[in-house]
PDB file of C-alpha atoms in Angstrom:
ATOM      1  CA  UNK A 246      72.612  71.764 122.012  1.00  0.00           C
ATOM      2  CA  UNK A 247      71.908  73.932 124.678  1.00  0.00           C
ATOM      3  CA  UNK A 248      71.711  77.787 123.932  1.00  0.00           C
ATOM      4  CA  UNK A 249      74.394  78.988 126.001  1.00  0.00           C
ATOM      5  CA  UNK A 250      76.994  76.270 124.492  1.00  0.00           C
ATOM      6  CA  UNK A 251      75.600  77.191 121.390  1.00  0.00           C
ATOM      7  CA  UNK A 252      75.773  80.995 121.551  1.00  0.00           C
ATOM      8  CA  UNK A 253      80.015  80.524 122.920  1.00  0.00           C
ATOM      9  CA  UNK A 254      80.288  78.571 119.654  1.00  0.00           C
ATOM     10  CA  UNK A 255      78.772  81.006 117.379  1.00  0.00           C
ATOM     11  CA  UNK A 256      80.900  83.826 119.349  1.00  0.00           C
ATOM     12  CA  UNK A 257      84.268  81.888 118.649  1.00  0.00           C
ATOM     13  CA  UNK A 258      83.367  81.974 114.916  1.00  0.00           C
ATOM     14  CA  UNK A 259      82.648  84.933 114.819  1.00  0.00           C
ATOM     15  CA  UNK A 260      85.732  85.777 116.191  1.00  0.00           C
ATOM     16  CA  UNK A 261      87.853  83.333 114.384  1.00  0.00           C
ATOM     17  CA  UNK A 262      85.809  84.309 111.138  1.00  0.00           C
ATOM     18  CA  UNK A 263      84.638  87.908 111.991  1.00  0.00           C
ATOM     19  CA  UNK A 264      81.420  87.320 110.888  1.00  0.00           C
ATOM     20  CA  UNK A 265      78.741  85.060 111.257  1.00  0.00           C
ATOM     21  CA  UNK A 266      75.445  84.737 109.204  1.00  0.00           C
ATOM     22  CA  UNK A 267      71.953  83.398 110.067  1.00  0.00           C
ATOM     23  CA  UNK A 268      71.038  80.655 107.514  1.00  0.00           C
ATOM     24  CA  UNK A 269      74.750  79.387 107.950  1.00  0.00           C
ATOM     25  CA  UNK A 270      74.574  79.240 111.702  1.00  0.00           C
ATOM     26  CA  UNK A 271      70.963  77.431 111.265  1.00  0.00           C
ATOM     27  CA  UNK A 272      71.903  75.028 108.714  1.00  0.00           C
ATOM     28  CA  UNK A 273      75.737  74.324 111.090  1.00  0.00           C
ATOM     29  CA  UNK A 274      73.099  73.878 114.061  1.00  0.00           C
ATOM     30  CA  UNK A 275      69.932  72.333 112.485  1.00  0.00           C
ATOM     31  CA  UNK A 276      68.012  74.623 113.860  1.00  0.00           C
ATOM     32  CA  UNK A 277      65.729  77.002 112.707  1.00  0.00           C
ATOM     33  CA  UNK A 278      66.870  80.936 111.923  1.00  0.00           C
ATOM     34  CA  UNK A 279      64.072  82.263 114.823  1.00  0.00           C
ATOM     35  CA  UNK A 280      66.260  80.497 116.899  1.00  0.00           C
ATOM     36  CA  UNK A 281      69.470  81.430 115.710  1.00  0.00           C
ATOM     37  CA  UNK A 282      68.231  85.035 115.461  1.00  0.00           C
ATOM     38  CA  UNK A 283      67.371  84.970 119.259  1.00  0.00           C
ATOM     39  CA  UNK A 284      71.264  83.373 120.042  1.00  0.00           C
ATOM     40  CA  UNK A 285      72.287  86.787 118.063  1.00  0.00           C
ATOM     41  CA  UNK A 286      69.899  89.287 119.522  1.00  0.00           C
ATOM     42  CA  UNK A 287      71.241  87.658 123.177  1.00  0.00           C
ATOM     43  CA  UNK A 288      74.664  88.327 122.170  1.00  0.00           C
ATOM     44  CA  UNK A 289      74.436  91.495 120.666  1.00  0.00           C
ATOM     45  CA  UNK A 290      72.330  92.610 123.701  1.00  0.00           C
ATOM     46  CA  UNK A 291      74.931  91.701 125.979  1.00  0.00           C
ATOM     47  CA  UNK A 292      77.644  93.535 123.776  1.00  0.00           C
ATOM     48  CA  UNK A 293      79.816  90.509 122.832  1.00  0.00           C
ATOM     49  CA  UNK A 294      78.397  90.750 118.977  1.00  0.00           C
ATOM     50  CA  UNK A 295      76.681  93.860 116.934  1.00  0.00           C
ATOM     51  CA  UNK A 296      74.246  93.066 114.494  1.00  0.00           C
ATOM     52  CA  UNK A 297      74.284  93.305 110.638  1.00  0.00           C
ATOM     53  CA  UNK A 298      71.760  92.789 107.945  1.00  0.00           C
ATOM     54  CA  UNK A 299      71.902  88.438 107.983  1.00  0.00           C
ATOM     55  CA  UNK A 300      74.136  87.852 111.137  1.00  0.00           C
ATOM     56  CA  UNK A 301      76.541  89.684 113.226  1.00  0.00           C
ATOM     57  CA  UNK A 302      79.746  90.839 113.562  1.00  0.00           C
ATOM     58  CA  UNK A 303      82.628  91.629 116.423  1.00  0.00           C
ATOM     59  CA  UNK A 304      81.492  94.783 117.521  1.00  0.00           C
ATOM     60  CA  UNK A 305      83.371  98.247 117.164  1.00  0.00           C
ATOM     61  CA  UNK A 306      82.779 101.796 118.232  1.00  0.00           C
ATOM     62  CA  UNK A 307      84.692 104.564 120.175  1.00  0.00           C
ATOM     63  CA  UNK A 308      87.344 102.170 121.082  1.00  0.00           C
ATOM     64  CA  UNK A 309      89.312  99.390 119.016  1.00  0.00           C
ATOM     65  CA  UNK A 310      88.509  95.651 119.876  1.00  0.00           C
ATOM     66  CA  UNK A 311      91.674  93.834 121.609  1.00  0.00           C
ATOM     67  CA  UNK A 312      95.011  93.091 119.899  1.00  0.00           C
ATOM     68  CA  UNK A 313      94.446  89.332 120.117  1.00  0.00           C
ATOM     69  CA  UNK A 314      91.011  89.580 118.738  1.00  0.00           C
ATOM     70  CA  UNK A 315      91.847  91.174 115.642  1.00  0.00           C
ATOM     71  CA  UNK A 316      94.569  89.020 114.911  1.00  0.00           C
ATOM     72  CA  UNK A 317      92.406  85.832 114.689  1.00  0.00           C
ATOM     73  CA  UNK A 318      89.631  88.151 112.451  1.00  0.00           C
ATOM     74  CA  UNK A 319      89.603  86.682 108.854  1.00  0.00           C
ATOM     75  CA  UNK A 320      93.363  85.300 109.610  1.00  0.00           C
ATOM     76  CA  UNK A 321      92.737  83.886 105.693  1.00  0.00           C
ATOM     77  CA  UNK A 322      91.864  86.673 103.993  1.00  0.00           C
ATOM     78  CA  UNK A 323      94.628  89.113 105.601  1.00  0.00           C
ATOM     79  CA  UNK A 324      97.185  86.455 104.442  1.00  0.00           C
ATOM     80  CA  UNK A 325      95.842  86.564 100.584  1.00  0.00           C
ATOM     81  CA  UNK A 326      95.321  90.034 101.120  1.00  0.00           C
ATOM     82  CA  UNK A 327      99.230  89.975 102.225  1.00  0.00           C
ATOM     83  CA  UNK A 328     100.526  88.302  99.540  1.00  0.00           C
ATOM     84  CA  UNK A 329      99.185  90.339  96.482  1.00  0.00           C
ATOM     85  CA  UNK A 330     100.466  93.216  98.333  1.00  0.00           C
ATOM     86  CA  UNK A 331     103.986  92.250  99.141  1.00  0.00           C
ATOM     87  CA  UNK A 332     103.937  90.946  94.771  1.00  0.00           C
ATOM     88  CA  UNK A 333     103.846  94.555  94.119  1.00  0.00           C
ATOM     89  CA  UNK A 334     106.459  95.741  96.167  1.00  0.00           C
ATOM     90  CA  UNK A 335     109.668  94.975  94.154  1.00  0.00           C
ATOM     91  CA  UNK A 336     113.255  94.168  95.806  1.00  0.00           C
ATOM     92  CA  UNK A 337     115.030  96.952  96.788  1.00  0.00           C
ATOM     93  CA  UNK A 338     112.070  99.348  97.553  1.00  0.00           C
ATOM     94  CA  UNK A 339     112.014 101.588 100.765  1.00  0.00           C
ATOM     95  CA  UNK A 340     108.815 101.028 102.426  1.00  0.00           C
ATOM     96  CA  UNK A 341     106.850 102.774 105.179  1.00  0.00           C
ATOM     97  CA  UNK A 342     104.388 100.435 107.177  1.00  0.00           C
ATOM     98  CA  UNK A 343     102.010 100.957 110.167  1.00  0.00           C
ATOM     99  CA  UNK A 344     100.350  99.792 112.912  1.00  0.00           C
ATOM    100  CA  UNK A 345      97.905  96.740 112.380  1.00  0.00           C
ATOM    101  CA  UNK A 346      97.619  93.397 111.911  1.00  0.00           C
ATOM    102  CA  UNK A 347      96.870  93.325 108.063  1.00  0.00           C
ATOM    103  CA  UNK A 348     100.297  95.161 107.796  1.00  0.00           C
ATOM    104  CA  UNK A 349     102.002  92.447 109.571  1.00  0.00           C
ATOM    105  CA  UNK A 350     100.244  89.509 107.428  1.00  0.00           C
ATOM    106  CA  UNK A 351     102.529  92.341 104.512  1.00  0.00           C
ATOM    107  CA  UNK A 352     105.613  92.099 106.858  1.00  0.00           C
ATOM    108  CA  UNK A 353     105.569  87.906 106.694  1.00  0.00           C
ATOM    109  CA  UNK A 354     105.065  87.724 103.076  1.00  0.00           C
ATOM    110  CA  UNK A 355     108.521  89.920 102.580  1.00  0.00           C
ATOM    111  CA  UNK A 356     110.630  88.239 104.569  1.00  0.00           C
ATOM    112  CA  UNK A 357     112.072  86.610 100.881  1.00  0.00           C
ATOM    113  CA  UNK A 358     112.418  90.051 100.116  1.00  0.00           C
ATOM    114  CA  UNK A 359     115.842  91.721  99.213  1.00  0.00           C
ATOM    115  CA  UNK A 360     117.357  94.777 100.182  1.00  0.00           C
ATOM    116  CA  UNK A 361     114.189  96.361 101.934  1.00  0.00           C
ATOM    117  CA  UNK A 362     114.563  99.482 103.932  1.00  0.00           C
ATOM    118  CA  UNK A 363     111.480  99.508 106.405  1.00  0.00           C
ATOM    119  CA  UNK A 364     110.379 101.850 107.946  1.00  0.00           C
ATOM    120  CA  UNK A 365     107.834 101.037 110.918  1.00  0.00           C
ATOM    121  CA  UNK A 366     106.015 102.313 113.854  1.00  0.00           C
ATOM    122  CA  UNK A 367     105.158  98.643 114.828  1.00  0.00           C
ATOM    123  CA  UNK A 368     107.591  96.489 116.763  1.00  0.00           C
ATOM    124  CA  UNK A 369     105.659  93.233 115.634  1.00  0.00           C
ATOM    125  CA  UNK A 370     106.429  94.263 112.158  1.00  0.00           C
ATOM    126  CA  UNK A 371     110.391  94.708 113.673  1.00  0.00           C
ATOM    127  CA  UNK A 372     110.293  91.262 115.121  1.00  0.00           C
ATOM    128  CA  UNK A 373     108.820  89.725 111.698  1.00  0.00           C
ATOM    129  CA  UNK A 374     111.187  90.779 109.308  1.00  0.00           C
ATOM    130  CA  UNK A 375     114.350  90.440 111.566  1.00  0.00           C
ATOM    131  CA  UNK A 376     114.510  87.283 110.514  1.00  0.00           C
ATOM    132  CA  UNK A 377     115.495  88.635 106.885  1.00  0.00           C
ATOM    133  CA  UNK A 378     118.694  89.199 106.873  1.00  0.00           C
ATOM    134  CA  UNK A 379     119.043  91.540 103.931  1.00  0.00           C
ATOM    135  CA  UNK A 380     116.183  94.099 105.335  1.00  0.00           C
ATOM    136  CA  UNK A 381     117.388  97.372 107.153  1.00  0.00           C
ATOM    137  CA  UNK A 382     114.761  97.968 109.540  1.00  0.00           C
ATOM    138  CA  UNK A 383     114.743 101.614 110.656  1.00  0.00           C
ATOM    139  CA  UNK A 384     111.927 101.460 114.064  1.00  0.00           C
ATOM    140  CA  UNK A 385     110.464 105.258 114.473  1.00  0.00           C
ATOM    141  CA  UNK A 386     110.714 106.747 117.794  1.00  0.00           C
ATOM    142  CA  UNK A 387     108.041 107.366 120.171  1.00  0.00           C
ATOM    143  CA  UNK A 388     105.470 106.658 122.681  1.00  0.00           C
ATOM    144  CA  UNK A 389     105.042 102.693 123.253  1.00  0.00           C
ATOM    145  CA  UNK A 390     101.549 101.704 123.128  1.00  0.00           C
ATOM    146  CA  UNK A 391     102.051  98.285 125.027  1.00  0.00           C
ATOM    147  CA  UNK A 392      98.006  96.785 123.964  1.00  0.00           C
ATOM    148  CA  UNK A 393      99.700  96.352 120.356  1.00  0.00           C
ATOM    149  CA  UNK A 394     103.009  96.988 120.024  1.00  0.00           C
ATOM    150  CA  UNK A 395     102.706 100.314 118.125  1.00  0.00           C
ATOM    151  CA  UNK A 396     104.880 103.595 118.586  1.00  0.00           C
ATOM    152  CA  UNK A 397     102.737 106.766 118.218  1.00  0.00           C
ATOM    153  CA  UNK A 398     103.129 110.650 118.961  1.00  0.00           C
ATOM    154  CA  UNK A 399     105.200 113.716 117.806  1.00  0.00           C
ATOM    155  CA  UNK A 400     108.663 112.058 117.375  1.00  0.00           C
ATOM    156  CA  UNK A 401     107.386 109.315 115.211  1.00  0.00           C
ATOM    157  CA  UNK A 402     105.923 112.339 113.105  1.00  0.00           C
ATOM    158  CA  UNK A 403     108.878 113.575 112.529  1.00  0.00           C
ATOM    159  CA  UNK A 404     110.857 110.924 112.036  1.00  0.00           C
ATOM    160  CA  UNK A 405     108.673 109.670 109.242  1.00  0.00           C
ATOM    161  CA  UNK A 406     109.112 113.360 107.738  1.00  0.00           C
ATOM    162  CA  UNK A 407     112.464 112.728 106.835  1.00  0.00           C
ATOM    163  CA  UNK A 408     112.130 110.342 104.641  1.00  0.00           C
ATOM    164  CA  UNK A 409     110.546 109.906 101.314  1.00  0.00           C
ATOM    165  CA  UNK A 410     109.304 106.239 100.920  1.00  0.00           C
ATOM    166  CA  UNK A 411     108.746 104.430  97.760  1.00  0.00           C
ATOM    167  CA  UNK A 412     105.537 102.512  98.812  1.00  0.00           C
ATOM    168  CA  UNK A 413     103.837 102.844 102.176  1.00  0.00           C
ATOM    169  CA  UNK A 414     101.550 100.241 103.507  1.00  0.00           C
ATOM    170  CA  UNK A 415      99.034 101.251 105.314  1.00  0.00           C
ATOM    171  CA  UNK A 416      96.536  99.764 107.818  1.00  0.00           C
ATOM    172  CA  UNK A 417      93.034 101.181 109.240  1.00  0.00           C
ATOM    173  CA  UNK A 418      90.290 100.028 111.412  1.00  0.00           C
ATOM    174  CA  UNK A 419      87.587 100.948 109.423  1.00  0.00           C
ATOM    175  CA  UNK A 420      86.544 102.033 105.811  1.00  0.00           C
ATOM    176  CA  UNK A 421      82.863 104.220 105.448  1.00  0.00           C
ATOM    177  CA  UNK A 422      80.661 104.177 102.545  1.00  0.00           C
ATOM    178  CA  UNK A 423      82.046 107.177 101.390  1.00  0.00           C
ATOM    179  CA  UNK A 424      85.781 106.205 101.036  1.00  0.00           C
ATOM    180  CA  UNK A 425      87.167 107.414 104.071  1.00  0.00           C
ATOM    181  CA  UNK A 426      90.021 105.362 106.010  1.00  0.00           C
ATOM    182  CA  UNK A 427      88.908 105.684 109.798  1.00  0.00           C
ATOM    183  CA  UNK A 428      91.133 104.517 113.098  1.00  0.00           C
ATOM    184  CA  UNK A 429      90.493 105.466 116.849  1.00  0.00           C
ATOM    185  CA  UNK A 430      93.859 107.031 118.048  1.00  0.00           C
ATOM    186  CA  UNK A 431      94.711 110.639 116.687  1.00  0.00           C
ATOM    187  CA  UNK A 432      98.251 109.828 117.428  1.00  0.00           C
ATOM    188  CA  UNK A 433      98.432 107.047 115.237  1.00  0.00           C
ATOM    189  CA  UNK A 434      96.243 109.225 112.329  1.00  0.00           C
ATOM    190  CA  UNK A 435      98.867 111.804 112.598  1.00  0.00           C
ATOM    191  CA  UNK A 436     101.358 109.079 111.502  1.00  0.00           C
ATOM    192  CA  UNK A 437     100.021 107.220 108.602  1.00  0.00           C
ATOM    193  CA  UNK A 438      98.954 111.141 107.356  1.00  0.00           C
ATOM    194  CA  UNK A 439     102.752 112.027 107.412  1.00  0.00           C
ATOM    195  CA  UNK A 440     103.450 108.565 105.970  1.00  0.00           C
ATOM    196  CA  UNK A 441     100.927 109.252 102.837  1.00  0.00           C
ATOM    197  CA  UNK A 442     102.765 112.614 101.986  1.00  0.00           C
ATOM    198  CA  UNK A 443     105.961 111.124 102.159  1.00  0.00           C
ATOM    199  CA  UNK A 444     105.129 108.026  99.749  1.00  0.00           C
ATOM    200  CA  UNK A 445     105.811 108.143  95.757  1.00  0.00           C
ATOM    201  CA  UNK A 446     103.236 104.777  96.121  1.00  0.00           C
ATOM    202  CA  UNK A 447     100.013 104.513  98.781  1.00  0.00           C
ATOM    203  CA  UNK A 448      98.679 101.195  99.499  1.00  0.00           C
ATOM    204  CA  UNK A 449      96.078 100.377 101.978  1.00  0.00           C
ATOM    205  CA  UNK A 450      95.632  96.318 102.906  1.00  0.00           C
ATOM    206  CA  UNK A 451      91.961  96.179 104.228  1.00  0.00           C
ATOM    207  CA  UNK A 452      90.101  92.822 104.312  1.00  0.00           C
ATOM    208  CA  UNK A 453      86.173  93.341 103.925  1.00  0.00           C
ATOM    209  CA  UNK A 454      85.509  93.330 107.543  1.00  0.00           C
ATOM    210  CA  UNK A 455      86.980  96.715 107.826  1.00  0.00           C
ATOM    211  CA  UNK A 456      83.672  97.900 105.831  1.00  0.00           C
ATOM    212  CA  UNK A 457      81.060  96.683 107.969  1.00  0.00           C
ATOM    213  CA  UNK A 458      83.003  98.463 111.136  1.00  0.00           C
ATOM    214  CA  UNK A 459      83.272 102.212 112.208  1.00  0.00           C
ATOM    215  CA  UNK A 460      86.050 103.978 114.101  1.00  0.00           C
ATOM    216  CA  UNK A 461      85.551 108.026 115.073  1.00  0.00           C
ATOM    217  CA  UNK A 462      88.672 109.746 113.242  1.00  0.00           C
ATOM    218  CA  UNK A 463      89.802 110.411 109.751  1.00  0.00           C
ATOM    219  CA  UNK A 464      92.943 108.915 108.048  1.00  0.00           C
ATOM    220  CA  UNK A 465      92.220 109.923 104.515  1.00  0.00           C
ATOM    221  CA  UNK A 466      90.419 109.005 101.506  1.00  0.00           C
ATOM    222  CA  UNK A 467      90.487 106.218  99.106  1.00  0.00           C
ATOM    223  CA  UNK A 468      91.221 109.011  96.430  1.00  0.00           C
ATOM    224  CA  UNK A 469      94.866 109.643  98.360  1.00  0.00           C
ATOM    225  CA  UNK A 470      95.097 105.820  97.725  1.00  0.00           C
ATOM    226  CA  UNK A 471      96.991 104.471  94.999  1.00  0.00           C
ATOM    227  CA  UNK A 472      96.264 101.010  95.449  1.00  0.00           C
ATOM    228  CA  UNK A 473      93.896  99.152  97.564  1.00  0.00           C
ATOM    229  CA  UNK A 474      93.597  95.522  98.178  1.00  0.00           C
ATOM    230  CA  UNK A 475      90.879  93.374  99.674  1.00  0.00           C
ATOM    231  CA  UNK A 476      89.068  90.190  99.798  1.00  0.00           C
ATOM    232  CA  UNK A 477      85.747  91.749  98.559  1.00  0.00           C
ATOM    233  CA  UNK A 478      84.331  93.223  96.312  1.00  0.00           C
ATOM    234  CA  UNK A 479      83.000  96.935  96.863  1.00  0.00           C
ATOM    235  CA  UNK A 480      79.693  98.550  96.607  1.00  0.00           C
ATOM    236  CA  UNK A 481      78.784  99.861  93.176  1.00  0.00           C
ATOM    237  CA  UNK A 482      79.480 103.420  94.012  1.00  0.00           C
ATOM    238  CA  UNK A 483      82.019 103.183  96.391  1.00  0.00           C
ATOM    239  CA  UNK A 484      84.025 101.179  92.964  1.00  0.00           C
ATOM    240  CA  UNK A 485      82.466 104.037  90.694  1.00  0.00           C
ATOM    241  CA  UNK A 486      84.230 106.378  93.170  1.00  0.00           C
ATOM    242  CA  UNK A 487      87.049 104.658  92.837  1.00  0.00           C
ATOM    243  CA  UNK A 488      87.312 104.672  89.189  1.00  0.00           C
ATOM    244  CA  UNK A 489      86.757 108.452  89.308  1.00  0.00           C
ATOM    245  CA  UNK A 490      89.532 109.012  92.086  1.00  0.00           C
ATOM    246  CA  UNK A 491      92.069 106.322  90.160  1.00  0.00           C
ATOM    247  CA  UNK A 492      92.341 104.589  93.010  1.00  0.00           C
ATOM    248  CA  UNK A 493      93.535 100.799  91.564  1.00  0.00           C
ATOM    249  CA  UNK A 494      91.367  97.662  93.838  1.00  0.00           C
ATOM    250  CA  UNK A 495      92.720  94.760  94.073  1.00  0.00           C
ATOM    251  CA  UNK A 496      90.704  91.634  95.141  1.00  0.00           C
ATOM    252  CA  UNK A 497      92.743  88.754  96.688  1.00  0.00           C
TER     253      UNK A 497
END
């Protein structure tokens, strides 16, 4: 296979998958990894893919990688992610939920939910659980951010500020070695802050991609987390940290 066929291939799985590795990509291509190293270093050089120790990744920096993208990243994981999530969250419950597409995978996997009161800042999350009749859906107000459906700024602040919310779920674009829940858009950090002080229960869905990326502004720490689930296990100290801060993991 030629390398340019080959190197659109490995960029839709990595896309599709958000992640590719070297000796997987060699033994998929029967080539050798020199080769499939070269197909990465091309890619990464022209900015489609970033680098990692043993393959690549969709890359991330000062700004956030397009709506559709993320939605086909690790579409599997999210969903298992989704579903241990929405287990916890018992009938009745009011519930605060943000922008992302891991908190929508949540969103799909309440719709057999009863008596929800949902709070949002995402109109995808809106349109999902619609289509349960028993869920009040309460959609803050705001500024529109059309890339992703999301409502950001002052009034959604202080909206969220009146309630108090028996769980929130919370999304984030990236997770650092030391615990702290990153995004690019202070607007939307000013929201999911508000949302953590008003919650008796903090959950964060994050699948493991979201610690192998980077984003430039603060949402918290993992030790203002209650509960955090994922599809990998963490490093040793980041779980030692953890177990210091009480923060509960949960692996789908």
């Amino acid at each position: 296979m030629a390398s340019n066929f080959r190197q659109r291939e490995i960029l839709e799985l990595a896309r599709k998958d958000g992640k590719v590795t070297v000796d997987d990509l060699a033994e998929s291509y029967g080539v050798t990894v020199q080769t499939i190293r070269r197909d990465l270093a091309d890619l990464a050089e022209s900015g489609r893919l970033e680098r990692v120790h043993g393959g690549a990744v969709v890359p991330s920096g000062v700004a956030n990688i397009l709506y559709k993208e993320r939605r086909r990243l690790n579409e599997a994981g999210k969903k298992a992610i989704a579903q241990k999530c929405a287990q916890t969250i018992p009938d009745g419950a009011s519930v605060f939920m943000n922008i992302g597409t891991s908190t929508e995978a949540v969103a799909q996997e309440l719709l057999d939910h009863e008596n929800l009161l949902v709070v949002t800042n995402n109109l995808n999350i809106a349109n999902i659980l619609a289509a349960n009749k028993s869920c009040e859906i309460i959609l803050a107000g705001g500024i529109l951010r059309r890339s992703d459906g999301g409502i950001v700024g002052g009034l959604t602040v202080e909206m969220v500020k009146q309630f108090k919310f028996d769980y929130s779920v919370l999304g984030c674009s990236a997770i650092d070695a030391d615990g702290d829940l990153l995004d690019f858009d202070g607007q939307e950090v000013m929201v999911s802050s508000t949302a953590i002080k008003r919650s008796r229960v903090v959950m964060v869905v994050a699948d493991y991609l979201k610690f192998e990326r980077k984003a430039p502004m603060t949402i918290c720490s993992l030790r203002d987390v209650d509960l955090l689930f994922t599809d990998a296990p963490l490093a040793a100290d980041l779980v030692t940290a953890c177990e210091g801060w009480s923060t509960q993991v949960v692996l789908a």
